[in-house]
Amino acid sequence: MSAEIVVSDKDIIDGYTTDFRKKYRGESPALLRPRSTEEVASIVKLCNKHKVALVPVGGNTGYCGGATPDESGQQLLISLQRMNKIREVDTDNLSVTVDAGCILSEIHGAVERESLMFPLSLGSQQSCQIGGNISTNAGGVSAVRYGITRDLVLGLEIVLPDGQILSNLSPLRKDNRGYALHQLLIGAEGSLGIVTGASLRLFLPPVNRVTAFLAISRVDDLMPLLAKAQQYTGEAVTSFEYISGASLDMLLASKPEWRRLVQSPSKHFVLIEAATSSPVLAMDEAIEAFFEDGMSEEMILDGVIATSEQQRQDFWNLREHIPEGEVLNGGSVKHDISVRISDMARFIALGTELVDRYGQGARLSVYGHVGDGNVHFNILAPEGVKAPAFLEEVSAEVSPCIYDLVAKLDGSFSAEYGLGQDNLWLDQNYGDPVKRHLMGTIKNVLDPKEVMNPGKVVGSQICARS
């Protein structure tokens, strides 16, 4: 194997052996950096022949340890960072074909130069790679309008565990020739093969966009307000983000240089954005009418509509830094859950009751994507209390109760983070055993030697039983 591909510098390798949350740390003898799909295939064939495990790594922004090697020091890392070309932008077909190592923000820039838009938007978009977004089925803040990553993928190029190349890159909207095999790789976290290229859906960019930050009366008003916003804008809402007052207070207390956007006291806030590519539709009038209607029914207490792009960025800056506020307050026990949109307010209320009953001064940070039912329901230690011990106790005593509640509401314990290695125990306790068996069967058929990212998504013991 070429010396240009193999990196053995420990300082470089160490940048990939600890996960983003610093919860998992492994060892690896080398980082492989291929330059083409053919080189990826050669590497995978060689590893398959010698039963050497491969762990695909991207921007290392995942939350579940899905791209971290184990402690054996035997697993090789493979990064597609050198495969970062925009292969084609088809403006008439509204599609772009890219290498999997492309940084998400660079895809945004490439299609914007063609007066188009790729709507997947993430806080980590300056560093995350599209291959990782696909492998984790990333969500983002625009799912209410455009869907999640799975909805934006038209085709994939994949290197399978035996080194074969499955090329299904044609960016067709309709293709009913049997199984949609590329869909298996979306959300598989590199456990069934390595995504090396992708064809993605594009959209016309908004020319008329309105963003508002609202203080609302009750969490029960979230769904009626979303319905009103969709009605007034003609279903042009692209984001409808909930932020609890406690989450906002924690962030602002840690960032005194930042200002509060609305002065009315409230426990609940909403960041709403609506956009259209039409130059004649009056989106500002639609949002103003929605605002007045919400105020008249006492659902909206106060609010401000962005009057400039800088002000819009200020609104989003607050929302995107809510997780940082948790870190600055000692970290949190995270619960990345989803329920039916109609059950979201109920879950928040019942979950809050669970934490209140636990007591001990536990603090809640709740925020999420209302339009797709995804709630980040996170618990922090009280001020002045040593966080690690407290959070460990919360994980043991409170988290199971929260996950029981999610199960009763027929929700998901992993809305957008994936399984990785961190959530395998949740899948064992709350996942569908038939689905788990089928996943193990598929893994065994495609990767009988467990070369691809072993111990992630589908545990080794599950594979052995299947």
Short mmCIF file of C-alpha atoms in Angstrom, two decimals:
data_model
loop_
_atom_site.label_atom_id
_atom_site.label_comp_id
_atom_site.label_asym_id
_atom_site.label_seq_id
_atom_site.Cartn_x
_atom_site.Cartn_y
_atom_site.Cartn_z
CA MET A 1 0.00 0.00 0.00
CA SER A 2 1.33 3.44 -0.97
CA ALA A 3 3.08 5.48 1.72
CA GLU A 4 0.94 8.43 0.59
CA ILE A 5 -2.14 6.58 1.80
CA VAL A 6 -0.88 5.21 5.12
CA VAL A 7 -0.41 7.65 8.01
CA SER A 8 1.38 6.25 11.04
CA ASP A 9 2.08 9.55 12.84
CA LYS A 10 0.59 9.03 16.30
CA ASP A 11 -0.23 12.71 16.77
CA ILE A 12 -2.42 12.66 13.66
CA ILE A 13 -4.00 9.30 14.54
CA ASP A 14 -4.81 10.49 18.06
CA GLY A 15 -7.09 13.12 16.55
CA TYR A 16 -9.43 10.30 15.55
CA THR A 17 -9.20 7.88 18.47
CA THR A 18 -11.32 9.89 20.91
CA ASP A 19 -14.95 10.62 20.17
CA PHE A 20 -16.43 14.13 20.04
CA ARG A 21 -17.88 13.93 23.57
CA LYS A 22 -14.63 12.40 24.92
CA LYS A 23 -16.60 9.44 26.20
CA TYR A 24 -14.75 6.76 24.22
CA ARG A 25 -11.06 6.36 23.52
CA GLY A 26 -9.44 3.68 21.40
CA GLU A 27 -6.17 2.87 19.66
CA SER A 28 -5.23 2.36 16.03
CA PRO A 29 -1.92 1.56 14.32
CA ALA A 30 -2.65 3.61 11.19
CA LEU A 31 -4.94 6.05 9.43
CA LEU A 32 -5.61 5.30 5.76
CA ARG A 33 -6.38 8.21 3.43
CA PRO A 34 -7.32 6.94 -0.05
CA ARG A 35 -7.70 9.31 -3.00
CA SER A 36 -10.30 7.44 -5.05
CA THR A 37 -13.11 4.90 -4.86
CA GLU A 38 -10.81 2.33 -6.45
CA GLU A 39 -8.23 2.82 -3.71
CA VAL A 40 -10.97 2.42 -1.08
CA ALA A 41 -12.02 -0.83 -2.75
CA SER A 42 -8.42 -2.13 -2.78
CA ILE A 43 -8.04 -1.34 0.93
CA VAL A 44 -11.33 -3.03 1.84
CA LYS A 45 -10.47 -6.14 -0.23
CA LEU A 46 -7.13 -6.45 1.53
CA CYS A 47 -8.67 -6.00 4.97
CA ASN A 48 -11.39 -8.51 4.17
CA LYS A 49 -8.83 -11.06 3.03
CA HIS A 50 -6.80 -10.71 6.24
CA LYS A 51 -9.80 -10.13 8.57
CA VAL A 52 -8.56 -6.70 9.65
CA ALA A 53 -11.28 -4.38 10.93
CA LEU A 54 -11.82 -0.93 9.40
CA VAL A 55 -13.37 2.05 11.18
CA PRO A 56 -14.54 4.82 8.80
CA VAL A 57 -13.98 8.32 10.21
CA GLY A 58 -15.32 11.66 9.01
CA GLY A 59 -15.34 15.01 10.79
CA ASN A 60 -15.55 13.30 14.22
CA THR A 61 -18.69 15.25 15.17
CA GLY A 62 -20.90 12.27 16.10
CA TYR A 63 -22.35 11.83 19.59
CA CYS A 64 -22.45 8.04 19.97
CA GLY A 65 -18.89 6.83 19.47
CA GLY A 66 -19.73 5.40 16.06
CA ALA A 67 -16.39 6.43 14.52
CA THR A 68 -14.08 5.52 17.41
CA PRO A 69 -11.91 2.38 17.28
CA ASP A 70 -11.78 -0.06 20.17
CA GLU A 71 -8.86 -0.35 22.61
CA SER A 72 -7.25 -3.38 20.95
CA GLY A 73 -5.00 -1.29 18.71
CA GLN A 74 -5.81 -3.67 15.85
CA GLN A 75 -8.49 -1.71 14.02
CA LEU A 76 -7.44 0.53 11.11
CA LEU A 77 -8.97 3.97 10.57
CA ILE A 78 -9.99 5.06 7.09
CA SER A 79 -10.72 8.69 6.19
CA LEU A 80 -12.06 9.99 2.88
CA GLN A 81 -10.91 13.56 3.52
CA ARG A 82 -8.81 13.51 0.33
CA MET A 83 -11.88 12.51 -1.69
CA ASN A 84 -13.48 15.95 -1.66
CA LYS A 85 -14.43 16.78 -5.24
CA ILE A 86 -17.75 18.14 -6.48
CA ARG A 87 -18.24 15.72 -9.35
CA GLU A 88 -21.23 17.37 -11.04
CA VAL A 89 -23.87 20.03 -10.51
CA ASP A 90 -26.88 19.41 -12.77
CA THR A 91 -28.85 22.65 -12.59
CA ASP A 92 -31.78 21.43 -14.68
CA ASN A 93 -32.08 18.17 -12.72
CA LEU A 94 -31.66 20.01 -9.41
CA SER A 95 -28.98 17.58 -8.25
CA VAL A 96 -25.33 17.51 -7.23
CA THR A 97 -22.96 14.52 -7.23
CA VAL A 98 -20.09 14.68 -4.75
CA ASP A 99 -17.28 12.70 -3.17
CA ALA A 100 -18.14 11.48 0.31
CA GLY A 101 -15.26 13.43 1.86
CA CYS A 102 -16.73 16.81 0.91
CA ILE A 103 -17.32 19.15 3.85
CA LEU A 104 -21.01 20.02 4.11
CA SER A 105 -20.41 23.79 4.00
CA GLU A 106 -18.32 23.39 0.83
CA ILE A 107 -21.25 21.65 -0.86
CA HIS A 108 -23.41 24.60 0.18
CA GLY A 109 -20.93 26.99 -1.41
CA ALA A 110 -20.59 25.01 -4.63
CA VAL A 111 -24.32 24.85 -5.31
CA GLU A 112 -24.92 28.44 -4.20
CA ARG A 113 -22.56 29.54 -6.97
CA GLU A 114 -25.02 27.88 -9.35
CA SER A 115 -27.95 29.73 -7.69
CA LEU A 116 -29.19 26.54 -6.02
CA MET A 117 -29.43 25.26 -2.45
CA PHE A 118 -28.70 22.04 -0.57
CA PRO A 119 -30.91 22.37 2.53
CA LEU A 120 -29.17 20.11 5.05
CA SER A 121 -28.03 22.51 7.77
CA LEU A 122 -26.11 21.48 10.90
CA GLY A 123 -24.19 23.23 13.64
CA SER A 124 -21.10 21.24 12.61
CA GLN A 125 -21.36 21.99 8.87
CA GLN A 126 -17.92 23.64 8.74
CA SER A 127 -16.24 20.34 9.64
CA CYS A 128 -18.64 17.41 9.09
CA GLN A 129 -18.34 15.39 5.87
CA ILE A 130 -21.31 14.44 3.72
CA GLY A 131 -20.33 10.76 3.94
CA GLY A 132 -20.67 10.97 7.71
CA ASN A 133 -23.98 12.85 7.39
CA ILE A 134 -25.29 10.04 5.20
CA SER A 135 -23.89 7.28 7.39
CA THR A 136 -25.59 8.78 10.46
CA ASN A 137 -28.72 9.98 8.62
CA ALA A 138 -28.22 13.48 10.04
CA GLY A 139 -31.29 15.55 10.87
CA GLY A 140 -30.71 19.29 10.97
CA VAL A 141 -32.90 22.31 11.56
CA SER A 142 -34.79 22.34 8.24
CA ALA A 143 -36.37 18.89 8.39
CA VAL A 144 -39.88 20.31 8.79
CA ARG A 145 -39.70 21.51 5.17
CA TYR A 146 -37.03 19.44 3.43
CA GLY A 147 -36.77 16.24 5.46
CA ILE A 148 -33.65 14.62 6.90
CA THR A 149 -30.60 13.28 5.06
CA ARG A 150 -32.40 10.14 3.88
CA ASP A 151 -34.92 12.35 2.08
CA LEU A 152 -32.18 14.29 0.29
CA VAL A 153 -30.18 11.35 -1.12
CA LEU A 154 -30.91 10.29 -4.70
CA GLY A 155 -28.15 7.74 -5.10
CA LEU A 156 -24.94 6.42 -3.57
CA GLU A 157 -21.64 4.89 -4.57
CA ILE A 158 -20.65 2.27 -1.99
CA VAL A 159 -17.68 0.01 -1.39
CA LEU A 160 -19.10 -3.19 0.10
CA PRO A 161 -17.29 -5.23 2.81
CA ASP A 162 -15.81 -7.62 0.22
CA GLY A 163 -14.43 -4.74 -1.85
CA GLN A 164 -17.06 -4.72 -4.58
CA ILE A 165 -18.22 -1.30 -5.75
CA LEU A 166 -21.97 -0.76 -5.85
CA SER A 167 -22.49 2.24 -8.13
CA ASN A 168 -25.99 3.63 -7.81
CA LEU A 169 -25.22 7.32 -8.33
CA SER A 170 -27.75 8.14 -11.03
CA PRO A 171 -29.75 11.10 -9.66
CA LEU A 172 -33.17 9.83 -10.71
CA ARG A 173 -36.37 10.81 -8.92
CA LYS A 174 -38.06 7.62 -10.06
CA ASP A 175 -36.20 4.31 -10.21
CA ASN A 176 -38.27 1.26 -9.32
CA ARG A 177 -35.84 -1.49 -10.34
CA GLY A 178 -36.08 -3.72 -7.31
CA TYR A 179 -34.63 -3.09 -3.86
CA ALA A 180 -33.37 0.41 -3.05
CA LEU A 181 -30.10 -1.02 -1.74
CA HIS A 182 -28.45 2.35 -1.18
CA GLN A 183 -31.06 3.10 1.49
CA LEU A 184 -29.52 0.35 3.65
CA LEU A 185 -26.31 2.36 3.94
CA ILE A 186 -28.06 5.54 5.12
CA GLY A 187 -27.84 5.49 8.90
CA ALA A 188 -25.71 2.31 8.93
CA GLU A 189 -22.69 4.20 10.36
CA GLY A 190 -20.20 2.37 8.15
CA SER A 191 -21.24 -1.07 9.42
CA LEU A 192 -22.33 -2.35 5.98
CA GLY A 193 -19.81 -0.63 3.72
CA ILE A 194 -18.20 2.72 2.96
CA VAL A 195 -20.07 5.47 1.13
CA THR A 196 -17.63 7.00 -1.38
CA GLY A 197 -19.96 9.21 -3.42
CA ALA A 198 -23.47 10.61 -3.32
CA SER A 199 -26.07 12.22 -5.56
CA LEU A 200 -28.14 14.75 -3.63
CA ARG A 201 -31.35 16.72 -4.17
CA LEU A 202 -31.10 20.46 -4.67
CA PHE A 203 -33.69 23.20 -4.40
CA LEU A 204 -34.19 26.74 -5.56
CA PRO A 205 -32.78 29.10 -2.93
CA PRO A 206 -35.09 31.36 -0.94
CA VAL A 207 -35.33 34.93 -2.18
CA ASN A 208 -37.85 35.90 0.49
CA ARG A 209 -37.12 34.69 4.02
CA VAL A 210 -38.52 35.81 7.36
CA THR A 211 -37.12 34.83 10.77
CA ALA A 212 -38.72 35.56 14.13
CA PHE A 213 -37.93 34.85 17.78
CA LEU A 214 -41.03 34.45 19.96
CA ALA A 215 -41.85 34.17 23.64
CA ILE A 216 -44.88 31.89 23.96
CA SER A 217 -47.31 31.25 26.81
CA ARG A 218 -47.28 27.47 27.23
CA VAL A 219 -45.57 24.44 25.82
CA ASP A 220 -49.07 23.21 24.87
CA ASP A 221 -49.22 26.08 22.36
CA LEU A 222 -46.39 24.66 20.24
CA MET A 223 -48.53 22.50 17.96
CA PRO A 224 -51.34 25.04 17.42
CA LEU A 225 -48.73 27.70 16.64
CA LEU A 226 -46.93 25.48 14.13
CA ALA A 227 -50.27 24.73 12.44
CA LYS A 228 -51.08 28.44 12.27
CA ALA A 229 -47.65 29.25 10.87
CA GLN A 230 -47.99 26.61 8.15
CA GLN A 231 -51.45 27.90 7.27
CA TYR A 232 -50.45 31.55 7.03
CA THR A 233 -47.27 30.87 5.04
CA GLY A 234 -48.71 28.21 2.73
CA GLU A 235 -46.56 25.49 4.38
CA ALA A 236 -43.38 27.49 3.78
CA VAL A 237 -42.06 27.04 7.34
CA THR A 238 -38.49 25.74 7.08
CA SER A 239 -37.63 25.73 10.81
CA PHE A 240 -39.69 25.76 13.99
CA GLU A 241 -37.32 25.40 16.93
CA TYR A 242 -38.29 25.19 20.60
CA ILE A 243 -36.00 26.54 23.33
CA SER A 244 -36.89 26.31 27.00
CA GLY A 245 -36.41 29.38 29.15
CA ALA A 246 -34.00 27.42 31.36
CA SER A 247 -31.81 26.52 28.35
CA LEU A 248 -31.71 30.13 27.23
CA ASP A 249 -30.97 31.41 30.75
CA MET A 250 -28.04 29.01 31.17
CA LEU A 251 -26.50 30.12 27.89
CA LEU A 252 -26.93 33.84 28.54
CA ALA A 253 -25.56 33.52 32.09
CA SER A 254 -22.42 31.94 30.60
CA LYS A 255 -22.22 34.52 27.79
CA PRO A 256 -22.92 37.89 29.44
CA GLU A 257 -21.88 39.72 26.26
CA TRP A 258 -24.91 38.25 24.46
CA ARG A 259 -28.25 39.99 24.81
CA ARG A 260 -31.75 38.66 25.42
CA LEU A 261 -33.85 38.95 22.26
CA VAL A 262 -37.24 39.49 23.91
CA GLN A 263 -37.75 41.10 27.30
CA SER A 264 -41.08 39.54 28.27
CA PRO A 265 -40.52 36.80 30.89
CA SER A 266 -41.38 33.32 29.61
CA LYS A 267 -40.47 29.69 30.14
CA HIS A 268 -40.88 28.89 26.45
CA PHE A 269 -39.44 30.33 23.23
CA VAL A 270 -39.71 29.55 19.53
CA LEU A 271 -37.39 30.38 16.65
CA ILE A 272 -39.39 30.27 13.42
CA GLU A 273 -38.19 30.71 9.87
CA ALA A 274 -40.26 30.68 6.68
CA ALA A 275 -38.92 31.03 3.18
CA THR A 276 -39.99 30.97 -0.45
CA SER A 277 -38.18 31.02 -3.77
CA SER A 278 -40.96 33.20 -5.20
CA PRO A 279 -40.12 36.89 -5.65
CA VAL A 280 -43.82 37.86 -5.50
CA LEU A 281 -45.14 36.05 -2.41
CA ALA A 282 -45.21 38.38 0.61
CA MET A 283 -43.73 36.16 3.32
CA ASP A 284 -43.24 39.08 5.69
CA GLU A 285 -46.96 39.86 5.58
CA ALA A 286 -47.76 36.18 6.24
CA ILE A 287 -45.54 36.05 9.33
CA GLU A 288 -46.90 39.36 10.61
CA ALA A 289 -50.46 38.02 10.27
CA PHE A 290 -49.43 34.83 12.09
CA PHE A 291 -47.83 36.92 14.81
CA GLU A 292 -50.96 39.04 15.28
CA ASP A 293 -53.21 35.96 15.36
CA GLY A 294 -51.00 34.29 17.98
CA MET A 295 -50.95 37.44 20.08
CA SER A 296 -54.74 37.84 19.90
CA GLU A 297 -55.21 34.30 21.22
CA GLU A 298 -52.58 34.91 23.92
CA MET A 299 -50.36 32.12 22.61
CA ILE A 300 -47.57 34.56 21.74
CA LEU A 301 -46.46 36.88 24.53
CA ASP A 302 -43.81 38.85 22.69
CA GLY A 303 -41.53 38.56 19.73
CA VAL A 304 -39.14 40.18 17.32
CA ILE A 305 -38.82 39.75 13.55
CA ALA A 306 -35.31 39.97 12.09
CA THR A 307 -34.85 43.10 9.97
CA SER A 308 -31.39 42.21 8.64
CA GLU A 309 -29.26 39.19 7.84
CA GLN A 310 -27.05 40.00 10.83
CA GLN A 311 -30.05 39.98 13.15
CA ARG A 312 -31.17 36.68 11.65
CA GLN A 313 -27.72 35.25 12.34
CA ASP A 314 -27.96 36.54 15.91
CA PHE A 315 -31.22 34.62 16.38
CA TRP A 316 -29.68 31.42 15.05
CA ASN A 317 -26.52 31.96 17.05
CA LEU A 318 -28.52 31.64 20.26
CA ARG A 319 -30.24 28.45 19.13
CA GLU A 320 -27.08 26.77 17.86
CA HIS A 321 -25.12 27.53 21.05
CA ILE A 322 -27.64 26.01 23.47
CA PRO A 323 -25.50 22.81 23.68
CA GLU A 324 -22.47 24.98 24.50
CA GLY A 325 -24.43 26.48 27.37
CA GLU A 326 -24.81 22.99 28.80
CA VAL A 327 -21.09 22.31 28.46
CA LEU A 328 -20.29 25.60 30.24
CA ASN A 329 -22.60 24.50 33.07
CA GLY A 330 -20.86 21.18 33.71
CA GLY A 331 -22.27 19.06 30.90
CA SER A 332 -25.48 17.05 30.75
CA VAL A 333 -27.06 13.63 30.47
CA LYS A 334 -28.48 13.76 26.96
CA HIS A 335 -31.74 12.23 25.76
CA ASP A 336 -32.15 12.57 21.97
CA ILE A 337 -35.73 11.40 21.61
CA SER A 338 -38.55 11.72 19.12
CA VAL A 339 -42.28 11.33 19.55
CA ARG A 340 -45.26 12.10 17.38
CA ILE A 341 -45.50 15.83 16.81
CA SER A 342 -48.91 15.66 18.47
CA ASP A 343 -47.29 14.17 21.62
CA MET A 344 -44.36 16.57 21.89
CA ALA A 345 -45.86 18.96 24.45
CA ARG A 346 -47.17 16.01 26.46
CA PHE A 347 -43.74 14.39 26.55
CA ILE A 348 -42.06 17.61 27.70
CA ALA A 349 -44.65 18.04 30.48
CA LEU A 350 -44.49 14.42 31.68
CA GLY A 351 -40.69 14.30 31.40
CA THR A 352 -40.40 17.48 33.44
CA GLU A 353 -42.61 15.91 36.13
CA LEU A 354 -40.24 12.91 36.26
CA VAL A 355 -37.22 15.15 36.81
CA ASP A 356 -39.09 17.25 39.38
CA ARG A 357 -40.01 14.10 41.34
CA TYR A 358 -36.37 13.04 41.32
CA GLY A 359 -35.50 16.40 42.86
CA GLN A 360 -31.89 16.80 44.05
CA GLY A 361 -31.81 20.20 42.36
CA ALA A 362 -31.45 18.69 38.89
CA ARG A 363 -31.68 21.27 36.10
CA LEU A 364 -33.38 20.71 32.76
CA SER A 365 -32.30 21.95 29.36
CA VAL A 366 -34.98 21.21 26.77
CA TYR A 367 -34.87 22.24 23.13
CA GLY A 368 -35.68 20.66 19.83
CA HIS A 369 -37.09 20.56 16.34
CA VAL A 370 -40.84 20.88 16.82
CA GLY A 371 -41.67 20.26 13.17
CA ASP A 372 -40.27 16.70 13.25
CA GLY A 373 -41.00 15.73 16.87
CA ASN A 374 -37.35 15.67 17.98
CA VAL A 375 -36.71 16.77 21.58
CA HIS A 376 -33.31 17.14 23.25
CA PHE A 377 -34.29 16.52 26.87
CA ASN A 378 -31.08 17.02 28.84
CA ILE A 379 -30.42 16.99 32.59
CA LEU A 380 -27.69 18.98 34.34
CA ALA A 381 -26.30 18.98 37.87
CA PRO A 382 -27.28 21.78 40.25
CA GLU A 383 -24.97 24.77 40.45
CA GLY A 384 -22.09 24.14 42.84
CA VAL A 385 -22.42 20.34 42.70
CA LYS A 386 -19.70 18.16 41.15
CA ALA A 387 -21.24 17.21 37.82
CA PRO A 388 -19.67 13.80 37.01
CA ALA A 389 -20.98 11.93 40.06
CA PHE A 390 -24.37 13.63 39.89
CA LEU A 391 -24.82 12.92 36.17
CA GLU A 392 -23.80 9.29 36.64
CA GLU A 393 -26.57 8.94 39.23
CA VAL A 394 -29.06 10.64 36.90
CA SER A 395 -28.12 8.22 34.10
CA ALA A 396 -28.79 5.28 36.39
CA GLU A 397 -31.97 6.49 38.10
CA VAL A 398 -33.73 9.01 35.85
CA SER A 399 -32.79 8.11 32.28
CA PRO A 400 -34.55 4.70 32.36
CA CYS A 401 -37.75 6.45 33.47
CA ILE A 402 -37.48 8.90 30.57
CA TYR A 403 -36.91 6.10 28.09
CA ASP A 404 -39.86 4.18 29.56
CA LEU A 405 -42.00 7.27 28.93
CA VAL A 406 -40.73 7.49 25.34
CA ALA A 407 -41.60 3.82 24.81
CA LYS A 408 -45.13 4.34 26.20
CA LEU A 409 -45.60 7.15 23.67
CA ASP A 410 -44.33 4.84 20.89
CA GLY A 411 -41.36 7.15 20.32
CA SER A 412 -37.67 6.65 19.57
CA PHE A 413 -34.75 6.74 22.01
CA SER A 414 -32.48 7.96 19.20
CA ALA A 415 -34.03 10.59 16.97
CA GLU A 416 -30.90 11.78 15.15
CA TYR A 417 -27.72 10.70 16.97
CA GLY A 418 -27.81 7.08 15.80
CA LEU A 419 -26.76 3.95 17.68
CA GLY A 420 -22.97 3.86 17.41
CA GLN A 421 -21.70 2.01 20.45
CA ASP A 422 -23.23 4.34 23.04
CA ASN A 423 -26.87 3.46 22.33
CA LEU A 424 -26.57 -0.31 21.81
CA TRP A 425 -27.89 -0.97 25.31
CA LEU A 426 -30.96 1.15 24.55
CA ASP A 427 -31.62 -0.84 21.40
CA GLN A 428 -31.32 -4.03 23.45
CA ASN A 429 -33.82 -2.77 26.02
CA TYR A 430 -36.25 -0.77 23.89
CA GLY A 431 -35.68 -1.78 20.27
CA ASP A 432 -37.79 -4.22 18.28
CA PRO A 433 -36.22 -7.71 18.62
CA VAL A 434 -37.42 -8.72 15.14
CA LYS A 435 -35.79 -5.65 13.62
CA ARG A 436 -32.63 -6.30 15.63
CA HIS A 437 -32.53 -9.90 14.33
CA LEU A 438 -32.99 -8.75 10.73
CA MET A 439 -30.24 -6.15 11.13
CA GLY A 440 -27.90 -8.86 12.42
CA THR A 441 -28.84 -11.12 9.51
CA ILE A 442 -28.12 -8.40 6.95
CA LYS A 443 -24.80 -7.64 8.65
CA ASN A 444 -23.83 -11.33 8.55
CA VAL A 445 -24.69 -11.65 4.86
CA LEU A 446 -22.83 -8.53 3.73
CA ASP A 447 -19.98 -8.61 6.25
CA PRO A 448 -19.54 -12.16 7.60
CA LYS A 449 -15.97 -11.42 8.71
CA GLU A 450 -17.05 -8.28 10.63
CA VAL A 451 -14.55 -6.10 8.86
CA MET A 452 -16.71 -2.97 8.71
CA ASN A 453 -16.88 -0.94 11.94
CA PRO A 454 -17.45 -3.91 14.28
CA GLY A 455 -19.36 -3.37 17.50
CA LYS A 456 -21.34 -0.41 16.13
CA VAL A 457 -25.06 -0.30 15.29
CA VAL A 458 -25.30 -4.08 15.48
CA GLY A 459 -23.42 -5.60 18.42
CA SER A 460 -21.06 -8.51 17.79
CA GLN A 461 -23.12 -10.87 19.97
CA ILE A 462 -26.25 -10.05 17.96
CA CYS A 463 -24.41 -10.91 14.75
CA ALA A 464 -23.26 -14.17 16.29
CA ARG A 465 -26.82 -15.16 17.25
CA SER A 466 -28.43 -14.20 13.95
#
